[in-house]
PDB file of C-alpha atoms in Angstrom:
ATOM      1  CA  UNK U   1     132.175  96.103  98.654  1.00 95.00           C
ATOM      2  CA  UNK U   2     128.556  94.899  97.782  1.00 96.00           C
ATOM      3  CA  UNK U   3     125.892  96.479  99.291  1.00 97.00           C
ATOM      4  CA  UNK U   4     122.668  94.173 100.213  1.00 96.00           C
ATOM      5  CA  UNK U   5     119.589  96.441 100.585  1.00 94.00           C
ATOM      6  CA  UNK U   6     116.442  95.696 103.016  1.00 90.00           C
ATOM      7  CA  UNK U   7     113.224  96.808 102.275  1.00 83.00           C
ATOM      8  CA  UNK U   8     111.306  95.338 105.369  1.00 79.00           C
ATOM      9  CA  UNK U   9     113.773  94.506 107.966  1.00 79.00           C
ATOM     10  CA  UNK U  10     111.331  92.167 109.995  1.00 73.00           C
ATOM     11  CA  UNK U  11     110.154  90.250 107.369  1.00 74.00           C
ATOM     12  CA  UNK U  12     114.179  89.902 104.985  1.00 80.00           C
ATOM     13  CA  UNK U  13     117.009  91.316 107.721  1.00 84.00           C
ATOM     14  CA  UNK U  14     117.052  87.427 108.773  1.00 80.00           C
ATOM     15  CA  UNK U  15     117.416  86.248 105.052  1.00 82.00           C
ATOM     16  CA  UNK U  16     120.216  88.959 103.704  1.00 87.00           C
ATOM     17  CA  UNK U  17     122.087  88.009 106.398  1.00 88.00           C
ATOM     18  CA  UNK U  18     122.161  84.596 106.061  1.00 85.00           C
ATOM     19  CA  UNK U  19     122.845  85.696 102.464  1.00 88.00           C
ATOM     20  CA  UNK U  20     125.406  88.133 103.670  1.00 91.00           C
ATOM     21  CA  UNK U  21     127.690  85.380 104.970  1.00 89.00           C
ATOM     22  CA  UNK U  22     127.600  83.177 102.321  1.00 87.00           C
ATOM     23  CA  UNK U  23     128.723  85.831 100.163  1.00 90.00           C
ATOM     24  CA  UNK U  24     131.361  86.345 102.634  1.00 89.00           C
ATOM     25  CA  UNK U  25     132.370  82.773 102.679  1.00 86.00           C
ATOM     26  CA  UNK U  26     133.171  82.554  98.739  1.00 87.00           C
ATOM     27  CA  UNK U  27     134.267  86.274  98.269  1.00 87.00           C
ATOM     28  CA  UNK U  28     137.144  88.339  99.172  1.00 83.00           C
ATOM     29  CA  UNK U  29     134.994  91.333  99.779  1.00 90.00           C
ATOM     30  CA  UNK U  30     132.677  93.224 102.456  1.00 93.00           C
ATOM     31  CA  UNK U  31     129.102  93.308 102.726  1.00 95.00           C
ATOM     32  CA  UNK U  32     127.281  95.866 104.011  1.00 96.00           C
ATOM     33  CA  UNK U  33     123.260  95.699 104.976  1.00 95.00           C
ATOM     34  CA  UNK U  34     121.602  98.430 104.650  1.00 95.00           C
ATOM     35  CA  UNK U  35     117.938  99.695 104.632  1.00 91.00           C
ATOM     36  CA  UNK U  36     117.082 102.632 102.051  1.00 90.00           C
ATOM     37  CA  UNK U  37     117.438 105.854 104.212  1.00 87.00           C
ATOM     38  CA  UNK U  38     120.822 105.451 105.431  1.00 92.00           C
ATOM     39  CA  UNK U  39     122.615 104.115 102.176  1.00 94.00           C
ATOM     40  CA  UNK U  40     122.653 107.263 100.362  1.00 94.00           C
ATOM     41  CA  UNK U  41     125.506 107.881 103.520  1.00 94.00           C
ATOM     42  CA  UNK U  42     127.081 104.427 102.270  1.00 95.00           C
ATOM     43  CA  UNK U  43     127.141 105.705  98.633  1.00 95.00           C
ATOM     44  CA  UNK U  44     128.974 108.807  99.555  1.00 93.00           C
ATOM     45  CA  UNK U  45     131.658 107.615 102.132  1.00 94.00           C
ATOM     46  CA  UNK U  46     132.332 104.421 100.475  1.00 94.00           C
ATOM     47  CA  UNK U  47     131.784 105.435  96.615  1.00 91.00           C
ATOM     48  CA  UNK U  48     135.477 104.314  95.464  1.00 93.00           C
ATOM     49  CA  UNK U  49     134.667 101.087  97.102  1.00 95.00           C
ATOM     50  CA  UNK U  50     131.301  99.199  96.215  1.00 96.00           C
ATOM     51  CA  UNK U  51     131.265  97.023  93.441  1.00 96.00           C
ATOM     52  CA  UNK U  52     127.660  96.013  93.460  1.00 96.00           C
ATOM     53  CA  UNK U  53     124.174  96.910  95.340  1.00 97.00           C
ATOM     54  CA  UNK U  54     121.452  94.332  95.443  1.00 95.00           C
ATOM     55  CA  UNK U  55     118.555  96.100  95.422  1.00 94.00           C
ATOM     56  CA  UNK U  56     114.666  94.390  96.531  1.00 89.00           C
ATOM     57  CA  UNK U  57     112.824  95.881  93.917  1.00 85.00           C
ATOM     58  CA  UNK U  58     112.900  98.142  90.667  1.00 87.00           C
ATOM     59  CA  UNK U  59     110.387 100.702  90.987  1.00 83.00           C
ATOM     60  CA  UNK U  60     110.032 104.244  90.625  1.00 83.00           C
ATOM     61  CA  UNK U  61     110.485 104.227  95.114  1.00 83.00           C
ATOM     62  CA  UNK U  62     114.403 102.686  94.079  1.00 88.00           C
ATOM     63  CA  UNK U  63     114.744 105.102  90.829  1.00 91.00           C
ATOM     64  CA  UNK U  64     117.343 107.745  92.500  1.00 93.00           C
ATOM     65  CA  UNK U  65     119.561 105.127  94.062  1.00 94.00           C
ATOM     66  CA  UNK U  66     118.829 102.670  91.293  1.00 94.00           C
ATOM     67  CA  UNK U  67     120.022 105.034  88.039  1.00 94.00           C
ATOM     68  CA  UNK U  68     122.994 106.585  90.293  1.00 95.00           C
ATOM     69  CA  UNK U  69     124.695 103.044  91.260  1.00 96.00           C
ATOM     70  CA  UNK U  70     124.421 102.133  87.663  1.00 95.00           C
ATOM     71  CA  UNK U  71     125.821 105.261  86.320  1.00 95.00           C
ATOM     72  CA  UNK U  72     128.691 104.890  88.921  1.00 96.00           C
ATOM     73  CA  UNK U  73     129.055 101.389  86.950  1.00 95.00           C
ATOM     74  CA  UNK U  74     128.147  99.471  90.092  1.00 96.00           C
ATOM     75  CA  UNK U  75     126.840  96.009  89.562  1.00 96.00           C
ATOM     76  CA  UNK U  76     123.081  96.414  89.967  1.00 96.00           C
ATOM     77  CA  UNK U  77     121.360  93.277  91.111  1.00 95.00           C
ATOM     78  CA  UNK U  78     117.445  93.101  92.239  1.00 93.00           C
ATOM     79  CA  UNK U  79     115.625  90.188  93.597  1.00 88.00           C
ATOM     80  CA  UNK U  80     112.290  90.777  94.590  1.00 79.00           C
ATOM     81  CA  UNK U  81     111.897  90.277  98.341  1.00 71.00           C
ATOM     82  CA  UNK U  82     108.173  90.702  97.562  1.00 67.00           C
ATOM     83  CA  UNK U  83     108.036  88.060  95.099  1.00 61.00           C
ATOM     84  CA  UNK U  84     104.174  86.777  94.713  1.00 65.00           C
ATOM     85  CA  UNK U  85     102.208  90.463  94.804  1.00 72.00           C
ATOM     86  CA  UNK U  86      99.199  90.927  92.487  1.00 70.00           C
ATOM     87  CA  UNK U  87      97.092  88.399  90.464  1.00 67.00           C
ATOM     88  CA  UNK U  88      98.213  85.093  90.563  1.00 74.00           C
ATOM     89  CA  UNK U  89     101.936  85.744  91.901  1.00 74.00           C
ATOM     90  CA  UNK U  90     102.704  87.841  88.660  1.00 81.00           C
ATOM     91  CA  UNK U  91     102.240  91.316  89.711  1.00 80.00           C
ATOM     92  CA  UNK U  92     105.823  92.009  89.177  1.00 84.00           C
ATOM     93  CA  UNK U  93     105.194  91.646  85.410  1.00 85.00           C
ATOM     94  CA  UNK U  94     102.789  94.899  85.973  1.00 84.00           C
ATOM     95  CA  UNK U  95     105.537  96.336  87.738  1.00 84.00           C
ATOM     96  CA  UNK U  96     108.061  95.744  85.091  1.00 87.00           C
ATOM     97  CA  UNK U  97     105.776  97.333  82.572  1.00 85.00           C
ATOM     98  CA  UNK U  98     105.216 100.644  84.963  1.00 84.00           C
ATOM     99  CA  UNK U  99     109.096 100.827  84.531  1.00 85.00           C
ATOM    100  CA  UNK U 100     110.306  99.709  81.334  1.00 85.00           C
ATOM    101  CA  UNK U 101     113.227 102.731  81.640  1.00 86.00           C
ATOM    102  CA  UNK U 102     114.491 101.060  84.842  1.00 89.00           C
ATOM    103  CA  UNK U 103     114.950  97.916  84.034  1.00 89.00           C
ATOM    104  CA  UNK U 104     117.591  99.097  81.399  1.00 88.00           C
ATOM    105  CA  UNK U 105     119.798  99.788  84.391  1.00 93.00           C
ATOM    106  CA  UNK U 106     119.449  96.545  85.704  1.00 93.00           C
ATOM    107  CA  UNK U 107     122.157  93.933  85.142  1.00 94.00           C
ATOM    108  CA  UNK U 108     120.763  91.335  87.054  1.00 94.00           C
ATOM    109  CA  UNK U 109     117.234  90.504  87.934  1.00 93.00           C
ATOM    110  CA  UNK U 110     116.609  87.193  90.417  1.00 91.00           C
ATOM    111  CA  UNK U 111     112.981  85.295  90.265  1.00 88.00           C
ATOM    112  CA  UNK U 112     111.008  83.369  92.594  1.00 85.00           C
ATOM    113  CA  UNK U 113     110.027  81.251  89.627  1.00 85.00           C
ATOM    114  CA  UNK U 114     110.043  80.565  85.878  1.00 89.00           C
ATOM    115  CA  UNK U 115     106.821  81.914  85.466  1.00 88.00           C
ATOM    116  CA  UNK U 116     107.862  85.566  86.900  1.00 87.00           C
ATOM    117  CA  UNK U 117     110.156  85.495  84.749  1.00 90.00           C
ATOM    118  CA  UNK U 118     108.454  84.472  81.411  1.00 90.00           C
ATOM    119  CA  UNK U 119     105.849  87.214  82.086  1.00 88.00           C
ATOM    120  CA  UNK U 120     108.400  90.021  83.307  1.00 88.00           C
ATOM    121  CA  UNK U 121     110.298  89.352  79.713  1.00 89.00           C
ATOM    122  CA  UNK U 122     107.758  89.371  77.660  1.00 88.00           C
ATOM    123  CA  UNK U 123     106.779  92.692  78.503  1.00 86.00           C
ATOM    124  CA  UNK U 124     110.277  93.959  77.080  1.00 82.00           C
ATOM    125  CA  UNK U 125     110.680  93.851  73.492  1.00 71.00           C
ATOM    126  CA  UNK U 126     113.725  95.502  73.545  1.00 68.00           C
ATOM    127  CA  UNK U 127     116.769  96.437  75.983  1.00 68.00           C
ATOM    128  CA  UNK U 128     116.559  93.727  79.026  1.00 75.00           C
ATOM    129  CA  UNK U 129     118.766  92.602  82.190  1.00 84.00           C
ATOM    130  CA  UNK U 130     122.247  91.346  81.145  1.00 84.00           C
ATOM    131  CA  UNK U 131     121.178  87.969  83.106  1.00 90.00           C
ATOM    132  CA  UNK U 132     117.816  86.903  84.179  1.00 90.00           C
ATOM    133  CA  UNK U 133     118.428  84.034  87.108  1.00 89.00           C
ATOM    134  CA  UNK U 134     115.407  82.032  88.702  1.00 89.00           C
ATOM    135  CA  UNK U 135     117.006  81.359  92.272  1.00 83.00           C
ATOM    136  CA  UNK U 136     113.471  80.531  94.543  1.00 79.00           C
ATOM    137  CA  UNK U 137     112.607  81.478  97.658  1.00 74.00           C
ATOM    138  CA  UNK U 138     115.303  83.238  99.669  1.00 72.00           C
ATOM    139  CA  UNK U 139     113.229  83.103 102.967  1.00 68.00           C
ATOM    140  CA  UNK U 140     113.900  79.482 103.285  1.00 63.00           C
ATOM    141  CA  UNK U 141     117.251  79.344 103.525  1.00 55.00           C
ATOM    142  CA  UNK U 142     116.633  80.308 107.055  1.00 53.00           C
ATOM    143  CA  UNK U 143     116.270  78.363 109.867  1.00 49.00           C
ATOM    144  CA  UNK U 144     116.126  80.216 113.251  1.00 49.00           C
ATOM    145  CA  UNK U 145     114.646  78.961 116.125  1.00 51.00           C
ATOM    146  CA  UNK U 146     112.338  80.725 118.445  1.00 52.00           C
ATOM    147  CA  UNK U 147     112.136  78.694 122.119  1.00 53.00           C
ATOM    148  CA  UNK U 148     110.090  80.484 123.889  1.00 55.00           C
ATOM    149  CA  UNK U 149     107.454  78.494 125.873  1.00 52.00           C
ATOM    150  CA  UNK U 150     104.621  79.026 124.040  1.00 55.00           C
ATOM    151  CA  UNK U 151     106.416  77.336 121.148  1.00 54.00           C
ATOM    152  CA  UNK U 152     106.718  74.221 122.486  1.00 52.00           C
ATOM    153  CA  UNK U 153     102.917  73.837 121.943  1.00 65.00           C
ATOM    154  CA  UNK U 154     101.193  72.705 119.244  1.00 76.00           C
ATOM    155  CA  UNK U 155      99.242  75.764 118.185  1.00 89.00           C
ATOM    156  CA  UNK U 156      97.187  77.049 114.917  1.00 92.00           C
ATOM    157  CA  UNK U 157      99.227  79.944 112.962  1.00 91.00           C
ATOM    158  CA  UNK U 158      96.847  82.367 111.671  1.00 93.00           C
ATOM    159  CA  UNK U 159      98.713  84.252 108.377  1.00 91.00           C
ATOM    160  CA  UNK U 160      96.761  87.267 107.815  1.00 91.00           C
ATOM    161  CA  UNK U 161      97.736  89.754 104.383  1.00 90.00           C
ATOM    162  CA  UNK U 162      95.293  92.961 104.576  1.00 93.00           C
ATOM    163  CA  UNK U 163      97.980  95.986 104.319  1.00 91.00           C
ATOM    164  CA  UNK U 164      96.402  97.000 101.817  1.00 93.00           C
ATOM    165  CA  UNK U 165      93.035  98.191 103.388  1.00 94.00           C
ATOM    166  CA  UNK U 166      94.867  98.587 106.707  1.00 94.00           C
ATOM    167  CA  UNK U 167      98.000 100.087 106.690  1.00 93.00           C
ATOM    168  CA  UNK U 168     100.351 100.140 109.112  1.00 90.00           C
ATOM    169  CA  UNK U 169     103.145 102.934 108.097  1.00 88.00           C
ATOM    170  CA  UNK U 170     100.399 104.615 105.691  1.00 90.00           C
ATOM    171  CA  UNK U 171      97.174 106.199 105.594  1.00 93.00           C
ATOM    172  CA  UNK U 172      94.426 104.789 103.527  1.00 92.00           C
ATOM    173  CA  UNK U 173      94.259 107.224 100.796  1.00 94.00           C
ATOM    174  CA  UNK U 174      98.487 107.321 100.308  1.00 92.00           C
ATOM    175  CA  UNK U 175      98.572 103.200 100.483  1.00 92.00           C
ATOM    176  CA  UNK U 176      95.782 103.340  97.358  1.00 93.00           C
ATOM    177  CA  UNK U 177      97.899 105.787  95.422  1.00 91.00           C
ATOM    178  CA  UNK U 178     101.213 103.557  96.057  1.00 86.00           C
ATOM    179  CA  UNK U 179      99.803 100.401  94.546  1.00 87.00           C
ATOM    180  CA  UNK U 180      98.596 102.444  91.751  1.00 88.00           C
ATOM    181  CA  UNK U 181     101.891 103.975  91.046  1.00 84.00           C
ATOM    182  CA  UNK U 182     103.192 100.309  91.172  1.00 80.00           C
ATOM    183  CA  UNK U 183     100.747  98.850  89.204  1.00 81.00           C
ATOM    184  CA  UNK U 184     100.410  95.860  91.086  1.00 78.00           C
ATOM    185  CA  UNK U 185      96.294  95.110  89.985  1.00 84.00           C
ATOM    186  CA  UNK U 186      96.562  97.706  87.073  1.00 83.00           C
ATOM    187  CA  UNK U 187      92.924  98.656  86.391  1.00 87.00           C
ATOM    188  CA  UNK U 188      91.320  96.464  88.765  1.00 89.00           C
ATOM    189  CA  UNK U 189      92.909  98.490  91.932  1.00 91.00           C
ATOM    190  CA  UNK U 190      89.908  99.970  93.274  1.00 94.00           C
ATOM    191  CA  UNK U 191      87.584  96.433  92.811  1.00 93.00           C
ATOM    192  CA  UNK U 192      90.558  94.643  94.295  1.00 91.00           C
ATOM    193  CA  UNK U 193      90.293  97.127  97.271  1.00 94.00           C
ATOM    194  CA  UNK U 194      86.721  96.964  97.869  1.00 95.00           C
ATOM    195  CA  UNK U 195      86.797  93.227  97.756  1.00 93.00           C
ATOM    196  CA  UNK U 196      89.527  92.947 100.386  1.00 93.00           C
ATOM    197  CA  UNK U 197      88.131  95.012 102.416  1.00 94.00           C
ATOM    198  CA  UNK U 198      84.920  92.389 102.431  1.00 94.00           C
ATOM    199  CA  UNK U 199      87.065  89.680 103.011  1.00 93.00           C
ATOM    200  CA  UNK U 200      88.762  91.101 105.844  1.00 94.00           C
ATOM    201  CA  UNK U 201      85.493  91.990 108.266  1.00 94.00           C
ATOM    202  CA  UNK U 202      84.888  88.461 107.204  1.00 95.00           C
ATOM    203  CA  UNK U 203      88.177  87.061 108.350  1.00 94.00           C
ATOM    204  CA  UNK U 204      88.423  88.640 111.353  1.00 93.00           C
ATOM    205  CA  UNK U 205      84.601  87.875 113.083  1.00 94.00           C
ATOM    206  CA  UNK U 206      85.349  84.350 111.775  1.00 95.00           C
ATOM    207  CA  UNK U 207      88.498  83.682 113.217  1.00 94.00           C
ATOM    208  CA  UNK U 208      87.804  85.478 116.404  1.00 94.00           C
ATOM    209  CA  UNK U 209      84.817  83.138 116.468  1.00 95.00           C
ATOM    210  CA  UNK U 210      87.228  79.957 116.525  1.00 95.00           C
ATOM    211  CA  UNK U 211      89.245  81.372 118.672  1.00 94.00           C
ATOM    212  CA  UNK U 212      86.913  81.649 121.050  1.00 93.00           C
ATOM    213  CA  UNK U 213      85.517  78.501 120.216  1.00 94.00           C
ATOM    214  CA  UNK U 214      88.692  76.875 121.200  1.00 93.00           C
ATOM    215  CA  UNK U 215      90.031  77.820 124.526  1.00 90.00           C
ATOM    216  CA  UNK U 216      92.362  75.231 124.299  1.00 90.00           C
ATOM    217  CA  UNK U 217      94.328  75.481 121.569  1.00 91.00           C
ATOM    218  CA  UNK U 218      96.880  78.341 120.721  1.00 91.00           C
ATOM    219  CA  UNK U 219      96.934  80.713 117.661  1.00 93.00           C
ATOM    220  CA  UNK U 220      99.120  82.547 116.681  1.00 91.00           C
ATOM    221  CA  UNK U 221      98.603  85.604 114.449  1.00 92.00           C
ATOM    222  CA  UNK U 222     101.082  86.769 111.770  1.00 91.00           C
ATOM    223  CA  UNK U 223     100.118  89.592 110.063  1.00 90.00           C
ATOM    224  CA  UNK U 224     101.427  91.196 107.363  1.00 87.00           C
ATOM    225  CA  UNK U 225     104.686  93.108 108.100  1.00 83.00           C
ATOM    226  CA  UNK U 226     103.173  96.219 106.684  1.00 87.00           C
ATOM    227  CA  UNK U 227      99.682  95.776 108.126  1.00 91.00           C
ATOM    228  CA  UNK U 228      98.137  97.681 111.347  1.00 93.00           C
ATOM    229  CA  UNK U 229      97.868  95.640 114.441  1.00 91.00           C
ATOM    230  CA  UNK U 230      95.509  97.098 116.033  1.00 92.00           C
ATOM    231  CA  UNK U 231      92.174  95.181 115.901  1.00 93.00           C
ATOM    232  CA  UNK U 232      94.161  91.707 116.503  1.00 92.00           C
ATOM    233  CA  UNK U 233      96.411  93.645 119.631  1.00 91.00           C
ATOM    234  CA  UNK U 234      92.517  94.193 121.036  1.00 92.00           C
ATOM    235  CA  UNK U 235      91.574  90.163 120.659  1.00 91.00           C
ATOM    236  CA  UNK U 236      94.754  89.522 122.424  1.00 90.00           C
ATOM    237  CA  UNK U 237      92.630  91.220 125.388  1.00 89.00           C
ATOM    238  CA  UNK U 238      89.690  89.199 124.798  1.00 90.00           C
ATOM    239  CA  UNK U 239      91.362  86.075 124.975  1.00 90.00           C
ATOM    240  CA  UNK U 240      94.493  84.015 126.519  1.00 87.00           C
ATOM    241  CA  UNK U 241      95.324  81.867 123.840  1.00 91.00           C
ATOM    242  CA  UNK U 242      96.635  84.027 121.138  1.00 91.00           C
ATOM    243  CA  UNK U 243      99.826  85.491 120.357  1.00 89.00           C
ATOM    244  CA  UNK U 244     100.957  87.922 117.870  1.00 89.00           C
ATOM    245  CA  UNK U 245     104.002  87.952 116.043  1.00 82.00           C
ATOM    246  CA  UNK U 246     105.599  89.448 112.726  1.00 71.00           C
ATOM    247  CA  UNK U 247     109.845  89.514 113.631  1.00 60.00           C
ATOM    248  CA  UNK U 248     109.869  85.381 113.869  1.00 57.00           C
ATOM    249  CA  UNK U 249     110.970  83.046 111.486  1.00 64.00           C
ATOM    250  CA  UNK U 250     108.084  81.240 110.041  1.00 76.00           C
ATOM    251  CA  UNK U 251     109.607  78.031 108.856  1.00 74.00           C
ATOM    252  CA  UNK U 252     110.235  76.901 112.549  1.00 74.00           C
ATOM    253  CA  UNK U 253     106.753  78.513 113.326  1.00 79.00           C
ATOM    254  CA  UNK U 254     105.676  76.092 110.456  1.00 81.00           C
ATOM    255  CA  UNK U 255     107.031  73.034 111.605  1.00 78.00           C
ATOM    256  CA  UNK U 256     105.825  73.131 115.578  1.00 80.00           C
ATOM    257  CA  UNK U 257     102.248  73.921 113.829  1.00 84.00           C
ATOM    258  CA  UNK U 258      99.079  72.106 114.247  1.00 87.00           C
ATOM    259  CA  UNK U 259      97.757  73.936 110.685  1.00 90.00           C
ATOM    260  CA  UNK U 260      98.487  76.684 109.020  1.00 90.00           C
ATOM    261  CA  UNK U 261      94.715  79.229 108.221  1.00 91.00           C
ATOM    262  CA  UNK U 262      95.888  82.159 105.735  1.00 89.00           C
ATOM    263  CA  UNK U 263      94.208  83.910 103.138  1.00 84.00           C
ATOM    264  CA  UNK U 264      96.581  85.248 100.371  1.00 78.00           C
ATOM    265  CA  UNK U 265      99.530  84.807 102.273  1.00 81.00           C
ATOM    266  CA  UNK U 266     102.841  83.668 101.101  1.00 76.00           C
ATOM    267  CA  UNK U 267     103.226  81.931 104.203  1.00 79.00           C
ATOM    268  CA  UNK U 268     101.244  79.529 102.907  1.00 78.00           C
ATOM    269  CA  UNK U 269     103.686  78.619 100.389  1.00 72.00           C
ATOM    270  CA  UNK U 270     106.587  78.197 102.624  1.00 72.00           C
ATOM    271  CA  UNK U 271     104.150  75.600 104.493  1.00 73.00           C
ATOM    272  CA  UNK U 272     103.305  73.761 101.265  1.00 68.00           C
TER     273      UNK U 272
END
């Protein structure tokens, strides 16, 4: 059995399934999806059974379930479902240095990119994965199709990424102290904070502005997965030609588009 773990079901469900199957399709095996909370159940009722667990991340928030499946001499596999975090897409070379120990139980470790990976190994002199792949951008292997009438017109996608300042699962305070722990911005947290904070009042009178601006053309907004709704759920009151979405595909999203407006999104990348 392999075990394919979900970290944020709206934005990667679509993607480990369509991952799910393929694995399926070459291997005799079974695959079970599962999100964090419930696969300490899996690991218990099925522990004669799994083979390997592909995990989205290696941080001290996986440690627990990371360390055990390795010292049951599962397979462990992570690919980053986050990918691009921190300073120029490499934050997961800050996270690899937070948790030097943990990578030793990794056997696998999957890239977006050959840069990731240059800076994740360098900051490992010693003990490193058994096999470091680069294997892109999972997320566009995915093609699902979202018909709904508003789709069918041309329309302005507005990609949004301000979780950090306004958390949606997470107070203010706790959300600061998480990136810390993960060392996304390492000393620079706090100025990185302040200046997306700026950036957001910015963002939002601006494009509420064009929206308004623009009666007839549609926007749609997609925040971040993890980021609070609230203040774009009120401009949806204001005005008639938005729509808000975070559970959709983005590449079909992408292709009925007029333009794509982000600012630090990784949207932006599947549009490029």
């Amino acid at each position: 059995m392999i075990i394919l773990l979900v970290d944020n079901k709206e934005r990667d469900l679509p993607a480990m399934v369509k991952l799910g199957e393929k694995i399926l399709s070459k291997y005799n095996t079974r695959v079970v999806i599962s999100n964090y909370h419930e696969v300490d159940d899996i690991f218990e009722i099925e522990r004669k059974n799994i083979t390997s667990v592909l995990f989205s991340y290696c941080k001290k928030d996986s440690k627990t379930r990371l360390v055990y499946a390795s010292k049951s001499k599962y397979k462990v596999v992570v690919y980053d479902q986050e990918g691009a975090n921190g300073f120029d897409c490499l934050g997961v070379a800050n996270v690899w240095k937070k948790n030097k120990q943990l990578i030793n139980y990794v056997d696998s470790y999957n890239f977006w990119g050959e840069k990731q990976k240059r800076a994740c190994l360098k900051t490992l002199k010693n003990k490193k994965p058994k096999r470091n792949n680069v294997i892109g951008y999972i997320r566009n292997e995915i093609n699902l199709q979202d018909k709904s009438e508003f789709f069918f017109k041309k329309y302005v996608i507005v990609c949004t990424n301000f979780a950090f300042v306004s958390p949606r699962y997470n107070t203010n305070e706790k959300e600061i102290e998480t990136v810390k722990r993960a060392n996304l911005y390492g000393k620079k947290t706090m100025k990185f904070y302040k200046e997306m904070k700026t950036r957001k009042i910015k963002f939002l009178h601006d494009i509420e502005k064009l929206i308004k601006n623009n009666k007839d053309i549609n926007f749609l907004i997609r925040p971040h997965p993890y980021e609070d709704q609230d203040e774009w759920i009120n401009l949806t009151q204001k005005c008639k030609n938005i729509k808000i979405t975070t559970n959709k595909n983005a590449l079909y999203q992408i292709s009925n588009a007029k333009c794509l407006l982000h600012i630090d999104s990784i949207t932006s990348l599947e549009a490029a």
